[in-house]
Coordinates of C-alpha atoms in Angstrom, one line a residue:
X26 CA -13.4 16.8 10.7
X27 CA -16.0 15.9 13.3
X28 CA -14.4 15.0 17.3
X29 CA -15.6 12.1 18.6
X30 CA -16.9 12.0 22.1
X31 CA -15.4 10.3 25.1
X32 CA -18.6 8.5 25.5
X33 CA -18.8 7.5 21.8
X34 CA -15.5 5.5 21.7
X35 CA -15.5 1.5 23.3
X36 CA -13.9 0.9 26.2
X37 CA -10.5 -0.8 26.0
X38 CA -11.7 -3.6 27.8
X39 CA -14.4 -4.1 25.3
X40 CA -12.3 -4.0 22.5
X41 CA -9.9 -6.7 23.7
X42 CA -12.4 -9.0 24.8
X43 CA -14.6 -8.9 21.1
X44 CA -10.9 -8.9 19.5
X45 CA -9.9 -12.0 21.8
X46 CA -13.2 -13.7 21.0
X47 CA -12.5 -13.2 17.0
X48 CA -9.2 -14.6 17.3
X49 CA -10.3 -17.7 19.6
X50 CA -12.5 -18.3 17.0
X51 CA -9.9 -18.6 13.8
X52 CA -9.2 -22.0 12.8
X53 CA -5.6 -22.0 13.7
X54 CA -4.8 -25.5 12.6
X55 CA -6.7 -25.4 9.1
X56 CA -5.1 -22.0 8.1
X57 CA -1.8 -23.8 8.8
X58 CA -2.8 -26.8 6.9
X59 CA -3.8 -24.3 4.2
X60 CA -1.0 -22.6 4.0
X61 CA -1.9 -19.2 4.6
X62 CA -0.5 -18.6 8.1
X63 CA 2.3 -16.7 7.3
X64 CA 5.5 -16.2 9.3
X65 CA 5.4 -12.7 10.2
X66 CA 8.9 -11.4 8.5
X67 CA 7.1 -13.5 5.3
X68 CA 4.0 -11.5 5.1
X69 CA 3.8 -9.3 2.5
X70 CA 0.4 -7.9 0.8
X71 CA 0.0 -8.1 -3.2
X72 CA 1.2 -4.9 -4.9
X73 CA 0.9 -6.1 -8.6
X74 CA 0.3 -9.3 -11.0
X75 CA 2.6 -10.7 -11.9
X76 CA 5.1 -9.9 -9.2
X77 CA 8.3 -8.2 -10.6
X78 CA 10.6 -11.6 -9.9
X79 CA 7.7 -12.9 -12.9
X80 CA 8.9 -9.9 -15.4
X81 CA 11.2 -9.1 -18.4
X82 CA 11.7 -7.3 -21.2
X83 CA 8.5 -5.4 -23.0
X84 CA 8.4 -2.8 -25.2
X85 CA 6.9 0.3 -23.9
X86 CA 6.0 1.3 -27.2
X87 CA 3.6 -1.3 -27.6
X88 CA 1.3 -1.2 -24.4
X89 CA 1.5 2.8 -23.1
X90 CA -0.4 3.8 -26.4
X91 CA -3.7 1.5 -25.3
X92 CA -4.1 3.5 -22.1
X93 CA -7.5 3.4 -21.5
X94 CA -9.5 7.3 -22.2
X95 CA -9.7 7.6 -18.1
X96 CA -6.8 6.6 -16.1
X97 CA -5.3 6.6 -12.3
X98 CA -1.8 8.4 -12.2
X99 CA 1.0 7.8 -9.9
X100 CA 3.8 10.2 -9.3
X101 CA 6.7 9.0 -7.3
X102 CA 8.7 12.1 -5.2
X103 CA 12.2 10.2 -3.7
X104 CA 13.7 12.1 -1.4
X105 CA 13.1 12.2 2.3
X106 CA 14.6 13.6 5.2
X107 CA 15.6 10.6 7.5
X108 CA 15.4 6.4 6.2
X109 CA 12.7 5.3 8.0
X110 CA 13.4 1.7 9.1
X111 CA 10.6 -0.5 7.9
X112 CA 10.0 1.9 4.4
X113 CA 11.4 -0.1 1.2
X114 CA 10.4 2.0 -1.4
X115 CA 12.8 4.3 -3.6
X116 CA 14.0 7.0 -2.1
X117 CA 17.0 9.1 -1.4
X118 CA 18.0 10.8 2.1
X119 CA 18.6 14.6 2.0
X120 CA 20.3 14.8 -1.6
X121 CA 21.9 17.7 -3.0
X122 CA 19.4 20.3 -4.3
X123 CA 21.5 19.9 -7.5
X124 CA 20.5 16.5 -7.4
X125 CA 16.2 16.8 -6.7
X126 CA 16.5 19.7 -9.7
X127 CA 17.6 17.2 -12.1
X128 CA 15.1 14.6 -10.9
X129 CA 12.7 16.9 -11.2
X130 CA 13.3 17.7 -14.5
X131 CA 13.1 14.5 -16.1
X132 CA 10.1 13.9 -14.1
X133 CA 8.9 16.6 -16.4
X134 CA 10.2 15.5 -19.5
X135 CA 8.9 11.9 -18.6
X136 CA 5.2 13.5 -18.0
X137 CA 5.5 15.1 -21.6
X138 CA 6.6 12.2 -23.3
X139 CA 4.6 9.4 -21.7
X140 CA 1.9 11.6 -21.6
X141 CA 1.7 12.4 -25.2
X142 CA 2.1 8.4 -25.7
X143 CA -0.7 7.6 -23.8
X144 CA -2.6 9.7 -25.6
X145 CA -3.3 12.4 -22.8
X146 CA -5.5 10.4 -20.8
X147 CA -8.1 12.1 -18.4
X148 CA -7.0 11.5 -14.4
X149 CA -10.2 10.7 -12.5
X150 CA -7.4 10.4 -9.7
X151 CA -3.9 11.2 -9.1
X152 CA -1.8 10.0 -6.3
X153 CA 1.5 11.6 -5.4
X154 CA 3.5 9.3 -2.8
X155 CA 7.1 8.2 -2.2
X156 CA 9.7 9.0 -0.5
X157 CA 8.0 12.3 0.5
X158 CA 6.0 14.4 -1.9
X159 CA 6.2 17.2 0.9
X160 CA 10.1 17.5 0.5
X161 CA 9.4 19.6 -2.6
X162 CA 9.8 23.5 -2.3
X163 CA 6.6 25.6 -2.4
X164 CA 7.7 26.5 -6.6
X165 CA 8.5 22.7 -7.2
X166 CA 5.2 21.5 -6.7
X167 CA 4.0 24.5 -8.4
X168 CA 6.2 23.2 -11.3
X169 CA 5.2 19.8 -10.9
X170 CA 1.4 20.5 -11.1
X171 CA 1.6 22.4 -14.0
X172 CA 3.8 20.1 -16.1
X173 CA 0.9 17.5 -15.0
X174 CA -2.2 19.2 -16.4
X175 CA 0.0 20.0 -19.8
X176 CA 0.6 16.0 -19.6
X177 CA -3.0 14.7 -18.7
X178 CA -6.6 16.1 -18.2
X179 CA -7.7 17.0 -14.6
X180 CA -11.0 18.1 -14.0
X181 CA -13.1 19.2 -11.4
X182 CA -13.9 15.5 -10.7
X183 CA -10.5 14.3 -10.5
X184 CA -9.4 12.9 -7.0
X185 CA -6.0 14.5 -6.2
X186 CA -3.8 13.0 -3.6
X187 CA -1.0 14.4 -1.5
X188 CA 1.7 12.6 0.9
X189 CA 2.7 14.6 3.8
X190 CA 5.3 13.8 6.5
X191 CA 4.4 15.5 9.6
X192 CA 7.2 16.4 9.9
X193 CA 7.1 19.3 7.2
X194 CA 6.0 21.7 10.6
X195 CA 9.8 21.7 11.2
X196 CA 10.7 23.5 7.5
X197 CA 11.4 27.3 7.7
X198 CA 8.7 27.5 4.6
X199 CA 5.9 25.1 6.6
X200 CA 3.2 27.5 5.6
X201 CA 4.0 28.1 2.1
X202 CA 4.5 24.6 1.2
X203 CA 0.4 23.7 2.2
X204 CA -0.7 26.4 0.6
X205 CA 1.4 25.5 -2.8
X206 CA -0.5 21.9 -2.4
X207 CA -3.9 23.5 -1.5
X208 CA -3.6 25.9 -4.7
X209 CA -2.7 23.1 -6.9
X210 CA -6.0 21.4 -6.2
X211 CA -5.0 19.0 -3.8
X212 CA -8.5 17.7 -2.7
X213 CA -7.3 14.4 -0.9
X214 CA -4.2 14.9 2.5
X215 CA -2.7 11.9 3.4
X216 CA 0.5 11.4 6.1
X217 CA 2.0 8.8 7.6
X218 CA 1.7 8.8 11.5
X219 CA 2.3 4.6 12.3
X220 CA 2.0 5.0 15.9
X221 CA 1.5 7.7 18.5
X222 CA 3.7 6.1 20.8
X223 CA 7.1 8.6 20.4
X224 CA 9.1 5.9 21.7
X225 CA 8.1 3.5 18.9
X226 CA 8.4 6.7 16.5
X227 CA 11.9 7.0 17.5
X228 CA 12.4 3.1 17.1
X229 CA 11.4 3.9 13.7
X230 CA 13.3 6.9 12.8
X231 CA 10.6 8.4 11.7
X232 CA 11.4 12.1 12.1
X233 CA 8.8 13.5 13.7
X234 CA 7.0 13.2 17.1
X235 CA 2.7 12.5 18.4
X236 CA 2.9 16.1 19.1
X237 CA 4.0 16.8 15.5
X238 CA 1.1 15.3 14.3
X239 CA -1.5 16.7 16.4
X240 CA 0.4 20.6 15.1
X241 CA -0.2 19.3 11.5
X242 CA -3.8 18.2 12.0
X243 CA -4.7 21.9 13.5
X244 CA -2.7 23.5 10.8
X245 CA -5.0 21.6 8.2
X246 CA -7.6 22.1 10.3
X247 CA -7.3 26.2 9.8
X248 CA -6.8 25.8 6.3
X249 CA -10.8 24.0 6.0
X250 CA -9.1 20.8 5.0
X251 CA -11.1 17.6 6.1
X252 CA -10.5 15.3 3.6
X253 CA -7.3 13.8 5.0
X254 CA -6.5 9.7 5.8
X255 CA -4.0 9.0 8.5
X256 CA -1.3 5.7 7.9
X257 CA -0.9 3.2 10.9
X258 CA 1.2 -0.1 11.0
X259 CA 0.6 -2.6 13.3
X260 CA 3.3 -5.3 14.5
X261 CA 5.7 -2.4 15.2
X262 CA 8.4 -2.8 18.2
X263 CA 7.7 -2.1 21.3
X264 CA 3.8 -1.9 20.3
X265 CA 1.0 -3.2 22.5
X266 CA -2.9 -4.0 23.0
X267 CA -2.8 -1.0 25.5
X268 CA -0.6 1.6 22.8
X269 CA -2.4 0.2 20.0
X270 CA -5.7 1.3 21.1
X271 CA -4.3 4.5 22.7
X272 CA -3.2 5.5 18.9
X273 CA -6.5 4.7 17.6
X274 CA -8.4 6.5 20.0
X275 CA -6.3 9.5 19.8
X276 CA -6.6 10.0 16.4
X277 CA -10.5 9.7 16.0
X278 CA -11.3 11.7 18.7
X279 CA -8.8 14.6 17.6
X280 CA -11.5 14.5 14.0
X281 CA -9.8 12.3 11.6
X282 CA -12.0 10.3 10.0
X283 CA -10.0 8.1 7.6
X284 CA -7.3 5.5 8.2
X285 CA -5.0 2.9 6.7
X286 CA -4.2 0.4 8.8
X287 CA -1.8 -2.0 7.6
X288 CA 0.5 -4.7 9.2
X289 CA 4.3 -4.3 9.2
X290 CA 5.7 -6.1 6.5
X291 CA 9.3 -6.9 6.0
X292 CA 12.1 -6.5 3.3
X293 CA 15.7 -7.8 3.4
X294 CA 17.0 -4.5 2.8
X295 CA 15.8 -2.4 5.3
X296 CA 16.7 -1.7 8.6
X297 CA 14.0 -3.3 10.5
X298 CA 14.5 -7.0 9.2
X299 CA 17.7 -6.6 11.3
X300 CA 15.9 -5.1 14.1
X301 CA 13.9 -8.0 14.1
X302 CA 16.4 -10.6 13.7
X303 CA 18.6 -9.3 16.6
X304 CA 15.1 -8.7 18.8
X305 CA 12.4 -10.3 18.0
X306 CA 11.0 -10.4 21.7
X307 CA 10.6 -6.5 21.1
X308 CA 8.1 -7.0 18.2
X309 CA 4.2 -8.7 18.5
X310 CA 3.7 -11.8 17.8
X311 CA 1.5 -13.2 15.4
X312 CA -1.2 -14.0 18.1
X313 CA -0.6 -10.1 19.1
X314 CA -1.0 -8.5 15.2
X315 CA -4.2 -10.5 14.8
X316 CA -5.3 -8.9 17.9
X317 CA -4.3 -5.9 16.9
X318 CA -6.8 -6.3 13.4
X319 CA -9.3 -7.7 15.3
X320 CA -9.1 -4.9 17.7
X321 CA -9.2 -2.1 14.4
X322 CA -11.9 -4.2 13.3
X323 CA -14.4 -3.8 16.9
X324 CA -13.7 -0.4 17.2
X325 CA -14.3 0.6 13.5
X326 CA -17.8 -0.9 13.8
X327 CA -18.6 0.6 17.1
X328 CA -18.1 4.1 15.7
X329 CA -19.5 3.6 12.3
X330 CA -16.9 3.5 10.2
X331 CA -16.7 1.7 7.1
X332 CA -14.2 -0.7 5.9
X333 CA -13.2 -1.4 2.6
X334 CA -10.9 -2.1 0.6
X335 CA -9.2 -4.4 3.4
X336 CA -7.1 -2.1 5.7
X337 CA -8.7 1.1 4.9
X338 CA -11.8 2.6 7.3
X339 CA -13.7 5.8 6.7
X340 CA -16.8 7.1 8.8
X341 CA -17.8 8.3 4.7
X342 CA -19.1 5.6 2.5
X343 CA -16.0 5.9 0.5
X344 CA -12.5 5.8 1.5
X345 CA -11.2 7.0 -2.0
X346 CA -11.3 6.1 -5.5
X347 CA -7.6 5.3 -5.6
X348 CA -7.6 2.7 -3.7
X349 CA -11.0 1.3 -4.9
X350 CA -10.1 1.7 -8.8
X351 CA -6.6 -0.2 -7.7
X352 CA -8.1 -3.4 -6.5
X353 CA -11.6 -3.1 -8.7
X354 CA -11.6 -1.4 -11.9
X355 CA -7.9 -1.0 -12.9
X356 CA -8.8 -2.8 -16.7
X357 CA -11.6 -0.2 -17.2
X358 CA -9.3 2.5 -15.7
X359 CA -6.2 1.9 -16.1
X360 CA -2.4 2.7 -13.7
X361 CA -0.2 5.4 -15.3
X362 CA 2.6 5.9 -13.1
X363 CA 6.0 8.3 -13.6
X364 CA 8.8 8.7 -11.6
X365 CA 11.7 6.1 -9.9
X366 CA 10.1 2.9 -9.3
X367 CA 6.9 3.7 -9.9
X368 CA 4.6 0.5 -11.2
X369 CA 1.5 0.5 -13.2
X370 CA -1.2 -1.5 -15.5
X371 CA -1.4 -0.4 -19.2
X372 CA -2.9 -2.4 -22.0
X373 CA -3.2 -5.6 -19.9
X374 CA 0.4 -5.1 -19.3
X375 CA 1.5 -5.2 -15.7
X376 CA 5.2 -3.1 -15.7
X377 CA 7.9 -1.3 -13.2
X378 CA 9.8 2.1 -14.3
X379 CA 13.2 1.9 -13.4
X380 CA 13.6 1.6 -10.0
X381 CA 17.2 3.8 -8.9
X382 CA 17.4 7.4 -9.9
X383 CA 20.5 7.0 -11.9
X384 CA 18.7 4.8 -14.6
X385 CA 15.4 6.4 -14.3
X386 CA 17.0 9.8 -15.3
X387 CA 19.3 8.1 -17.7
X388 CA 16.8 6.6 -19.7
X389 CA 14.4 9.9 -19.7
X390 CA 17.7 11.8 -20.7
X391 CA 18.3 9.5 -23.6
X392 CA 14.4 9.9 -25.1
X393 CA 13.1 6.2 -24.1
X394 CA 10.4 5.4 -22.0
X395 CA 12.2 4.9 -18.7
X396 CA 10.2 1.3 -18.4
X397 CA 12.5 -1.8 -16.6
X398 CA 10.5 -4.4 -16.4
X399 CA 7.0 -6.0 -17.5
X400 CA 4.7 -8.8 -18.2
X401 CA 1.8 -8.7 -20.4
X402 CA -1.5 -10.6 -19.4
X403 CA -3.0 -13.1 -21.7
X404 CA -6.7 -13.4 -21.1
X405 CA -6.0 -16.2 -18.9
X406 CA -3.9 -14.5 -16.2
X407 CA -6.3 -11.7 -16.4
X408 CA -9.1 -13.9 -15.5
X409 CA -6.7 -14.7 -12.4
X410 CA -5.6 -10.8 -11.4
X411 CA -9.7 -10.0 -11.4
X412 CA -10.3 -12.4 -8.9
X413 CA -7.0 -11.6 -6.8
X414 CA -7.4 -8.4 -6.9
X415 CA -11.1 -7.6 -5.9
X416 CA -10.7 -9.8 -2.9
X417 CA -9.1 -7.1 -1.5
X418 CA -12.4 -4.7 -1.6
X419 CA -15.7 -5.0 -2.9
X420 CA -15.4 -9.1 -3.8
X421 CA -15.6 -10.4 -7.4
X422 CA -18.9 -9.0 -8.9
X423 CA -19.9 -12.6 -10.7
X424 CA -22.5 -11.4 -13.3
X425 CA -19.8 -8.6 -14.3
X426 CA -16.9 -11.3 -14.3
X427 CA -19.2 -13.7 -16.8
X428 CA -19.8 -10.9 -18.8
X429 CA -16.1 -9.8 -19.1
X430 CA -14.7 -13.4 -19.0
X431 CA -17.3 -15.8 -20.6
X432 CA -17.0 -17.4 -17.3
X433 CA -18.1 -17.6 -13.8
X434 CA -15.4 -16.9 -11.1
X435 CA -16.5 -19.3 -8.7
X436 CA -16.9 -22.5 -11.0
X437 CA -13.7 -21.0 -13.3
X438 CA -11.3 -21.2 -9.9
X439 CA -13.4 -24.0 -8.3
X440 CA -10.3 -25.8 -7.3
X441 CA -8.0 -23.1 -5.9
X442 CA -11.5 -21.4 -3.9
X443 CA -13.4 -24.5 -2.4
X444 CA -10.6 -24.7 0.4
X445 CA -11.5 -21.2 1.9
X446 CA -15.2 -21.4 0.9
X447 CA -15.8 -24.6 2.9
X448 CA -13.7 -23.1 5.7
X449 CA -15.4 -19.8 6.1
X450 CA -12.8 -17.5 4.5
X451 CA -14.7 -16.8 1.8
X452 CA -18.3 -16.3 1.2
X453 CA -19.8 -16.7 -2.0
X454 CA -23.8 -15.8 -3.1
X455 CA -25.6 -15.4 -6.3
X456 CA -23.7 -11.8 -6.7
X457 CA -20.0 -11.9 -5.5
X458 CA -17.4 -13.5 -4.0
X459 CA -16.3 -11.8 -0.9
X460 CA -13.8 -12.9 2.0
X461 CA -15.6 -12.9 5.3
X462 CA -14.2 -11.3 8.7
X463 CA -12.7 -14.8 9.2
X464 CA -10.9 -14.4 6.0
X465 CA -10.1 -10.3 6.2
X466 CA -6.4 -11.0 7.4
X467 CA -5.5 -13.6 5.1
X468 CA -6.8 -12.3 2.2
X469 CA -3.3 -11.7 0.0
X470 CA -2.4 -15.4 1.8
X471 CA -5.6 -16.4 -0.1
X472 CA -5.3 -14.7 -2.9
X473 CA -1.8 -15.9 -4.2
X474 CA -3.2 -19.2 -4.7
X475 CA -4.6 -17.9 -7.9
X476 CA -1.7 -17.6 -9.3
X477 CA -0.5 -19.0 -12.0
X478 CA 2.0 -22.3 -12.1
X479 CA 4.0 -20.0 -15.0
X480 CA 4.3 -17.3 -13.1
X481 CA 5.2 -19.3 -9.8
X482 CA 8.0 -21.0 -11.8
X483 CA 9.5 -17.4 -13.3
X484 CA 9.9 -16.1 -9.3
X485 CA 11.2 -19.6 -7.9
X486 CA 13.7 -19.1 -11.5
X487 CA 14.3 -15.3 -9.9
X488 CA 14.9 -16.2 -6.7
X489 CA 17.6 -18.9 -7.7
X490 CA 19.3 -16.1 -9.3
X491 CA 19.4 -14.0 -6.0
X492 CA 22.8 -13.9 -4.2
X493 CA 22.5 -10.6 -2.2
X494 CA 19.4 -10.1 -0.6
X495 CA 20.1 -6.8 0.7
X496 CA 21.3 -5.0 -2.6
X497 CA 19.1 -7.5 -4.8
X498 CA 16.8 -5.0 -7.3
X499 CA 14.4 -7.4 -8.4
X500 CA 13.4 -8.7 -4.8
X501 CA 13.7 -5.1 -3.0
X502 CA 11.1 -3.5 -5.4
X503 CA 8.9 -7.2 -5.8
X504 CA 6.1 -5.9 -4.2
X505 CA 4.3 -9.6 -3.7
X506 CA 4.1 -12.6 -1.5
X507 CA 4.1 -14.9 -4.5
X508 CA 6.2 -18.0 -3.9
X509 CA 8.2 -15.5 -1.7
X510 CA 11.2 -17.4 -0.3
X511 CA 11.4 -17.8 3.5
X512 CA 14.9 -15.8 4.2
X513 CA 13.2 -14.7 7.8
X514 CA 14.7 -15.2 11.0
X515 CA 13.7 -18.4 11.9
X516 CA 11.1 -17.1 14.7
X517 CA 7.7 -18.8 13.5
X518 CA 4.5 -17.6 14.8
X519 CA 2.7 -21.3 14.4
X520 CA 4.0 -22.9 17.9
X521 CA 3.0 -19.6 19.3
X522 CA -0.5 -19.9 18.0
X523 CA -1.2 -23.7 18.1
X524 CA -0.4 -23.5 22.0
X525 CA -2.6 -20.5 22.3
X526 CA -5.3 -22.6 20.4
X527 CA -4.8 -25.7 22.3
X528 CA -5.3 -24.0 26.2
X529 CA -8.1 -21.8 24.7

């Protein structure tokens, strides 16, 4: 990692005023009439397509044997040691060892099994998230790594991924858990900071304090690790222009050189819908998390670093090939995920494991793929997902679409696109089809018009089935904004902005 001078990093002022000029410059009242100004506790980014609430029944047997030869692999880790208020994916909160042991183990068995189906595919990455991957003991991620090179090939070229949780400095065995990930050939760090504001940490439960994080940084640092992203939300309570830019700045100029930077997004279920329903005041408004992009956005370009996909900056040309295989090549290489809740793409079929321990270890335990839900993609809705999905990052490449599709994107979609192309959301030349700056924070909003009337009716069908939001399955693990259902707490953004248009 490579400090970033004083000198080299905008001014605050300058920041705001470019961010203020970007956001002046939206067209509030045509992305309301489009439909893709969201209510903040409805925005949610697209995590797969279909959307779980569009799944059933498939038969594992049929689609994990078509893994393609090179694949992306996903290993879930559940357990954590505090519950996080805005984090909605599976996880369990200081469990007995007992407990983690036998999780572990069918994690293993899972690996074998599913591994063996899918024909032992070779990983050109592997991602291990969660929960938090850096709960395991220095000989459980050993184990882990181990039973994963028996299960798929990794080579010298694979892209191996690590969460940590900064605050792994506080365990007695710190030290030895690092080095158990370095060893393994962990090439790829990434930890989730959100904010170096402590107060808003705290808000957050997060665990761990800014000083935590600047402790973890030196300790990779003296291990000659470099390759590391960083995690921040934006839209967090009690976050600011001023605290905002504070945590930015911070964090680039103490060497890291990767980010995600994401905006909060709600679920029903956790903690922070109910923080924000009791005390909204104490949260941004929509005005504030668009200046809060826009912000990112100035001082990412001042200091060279590169964005792409949407919400992910490096100062290298590439941010990882995780994230860019996700969004740009997942048919070619395809999603192979084990462990709780993880989800994945196989043979054009878009599927969820099953998403609480119990079942997930039951069904490993019993010899069945532990696979809850799925949907396989006709050619149609495949033709849809490649045009959804690559909005996201590089843009639809429109000679390699025709070529895949018999089609071109542009004139295939005309209706659902001309909207955001005539507005300036979306540019489109002889090559690609890419969303502009305008259209960067919208781009889910604009890519669920895509979908599908069938699979909009199968999630309005779901949601009429929904009687508990908070212990609901199906809508806690839907990772998608598609035909969503507006359960928020009746604090719209849109007044907010169209007065902020109107005296600007």
């Amino acid at each position: 990692m490579s400090n970033a001078t004083t000198s080299s990093f905008p001014s605050f002022r300058d920041v705001v005023e470019e961010a203020r000029a970007s956001f002046r410059a939206l067209p509030i009242s045509t992305l309301e009439k489009l439909g893709i100004l969201q209510s903040i506790e409805n925005y949610y980014l697209i995590g797969t397509y279909p959307p779980l609430k569009a799944m059933g029944s498939v038969e594992p047997m049929e689609f994990l044997p078509k893994a393609t030869e090179m694949c992306s692999v996903y290993l879930h880790i559940p357990f954590c040691e505090q519950r996080c208020s805005f984090c909605h994916f599976a996880k369990e909160i200081l469990p007995p060892e007992q407990r983690v042991e036998r999780y572990m183990r069918a994690l293993h068995r899972e690996l074998e099994s599913t591994g063996e189906l899918a024909g032992h595919p070779t990983a050109q990455t592997v991602y291990f998230g969660g929960g938090t991957p850096s709960y395991l003991s220095p000989h459980q991620i050993s184990e882990v790594f181990a039973k994963l090179r028996e299960s798929v090939r990794i080579t010298g070229e694979t892209e191996t991924t690590f969460e940590l949780h900064p605050s792994v400095i506080d365990a007695p065995d710190y030290g030895d858990r690092l080095d158990a990930i370095a060893e393994s050939g962990v090439n790829r760090w990434v930890f989730g900071v959100q904010s170096m504001e402590d107060r808003i940490l705290d808000k957050l439960n997060r665990g761990h304090s800014a000083a935590d994080v600047y402790k973890l940084l030196s300790m990779l640092a003296d291990r000659g690790i470099d390759n590391l992203s960083v995690d921040l939300i934006y839209g967090l309570p009690y976050q600011n222009p001023e605290n905002w830019y504070a945590s930015i700045r911070t964090l680039v100029e103490s060497g890291v050189e990767k980010f995600n930077i994401f905006p909060l997004m709600f679920k029903q279920a956790d903690p922070i819908s109910m923080h924000y329903r009791k005390s909204p005041d104490i949260f941004p408004g929509n005005e504030e998390r668009l200046m809060m992009h826009f912000m990112t956005e100035s001082i990412m370009k001042s200091i060279g670093f590169r964005r792409g996909p949407l919400f992910y900056y490096a100062k290298a040309e590439q941010h990882s090939r995780q994230q860019e295989n996700k969004y740009d090549s997942i048919e070619d290489i395809n999603l192979l995920p084990f462990g709780v809740s993880g989800f994945g793409y196989v043979g054009h079929t878009q599927f969820y494991n099953e998403a609480t321990l119990d079942r997930y270890m039951a069904a490993v335990d019993s010899g069945r793929p532990p696979v809850w839900r799925g949907s396989a993609l006709d050619f149609e809705e495949r033709m849809r997902r490649a045009v959804m999905f690559p909005l996201r990052s590089g843009g639809v490449n429109r000679a390699a679409y025709r070529e895949r599709y018999g089609a071109d994107p542009v004139e295939r979609f005309a209706t659902e696109l001309a909207p955001f192309i005539d507005n300036g959301l979306l540019a489109v030349d002889a090559e690609s089809l890419q969303v502009t700056d305008v259209g960067a924070p919208f781009a889910d909003s604009i890519a669920i018009s895509l979908a599908s009337p069938a699979v909009v009716s199968r999630v309005h069908a779901s949601n009429a089935l929904i009687t508990d939001l908070k212990n609901d399955p199906v809508d806690r693990y839907d990772f998608s904004p598609i035909a969503r259902e507006s359960f928020g707490a009746g604090v719209s953004p849109v007044g907010r902005l169209r007065a902020t248009e109107e005296a600007g």
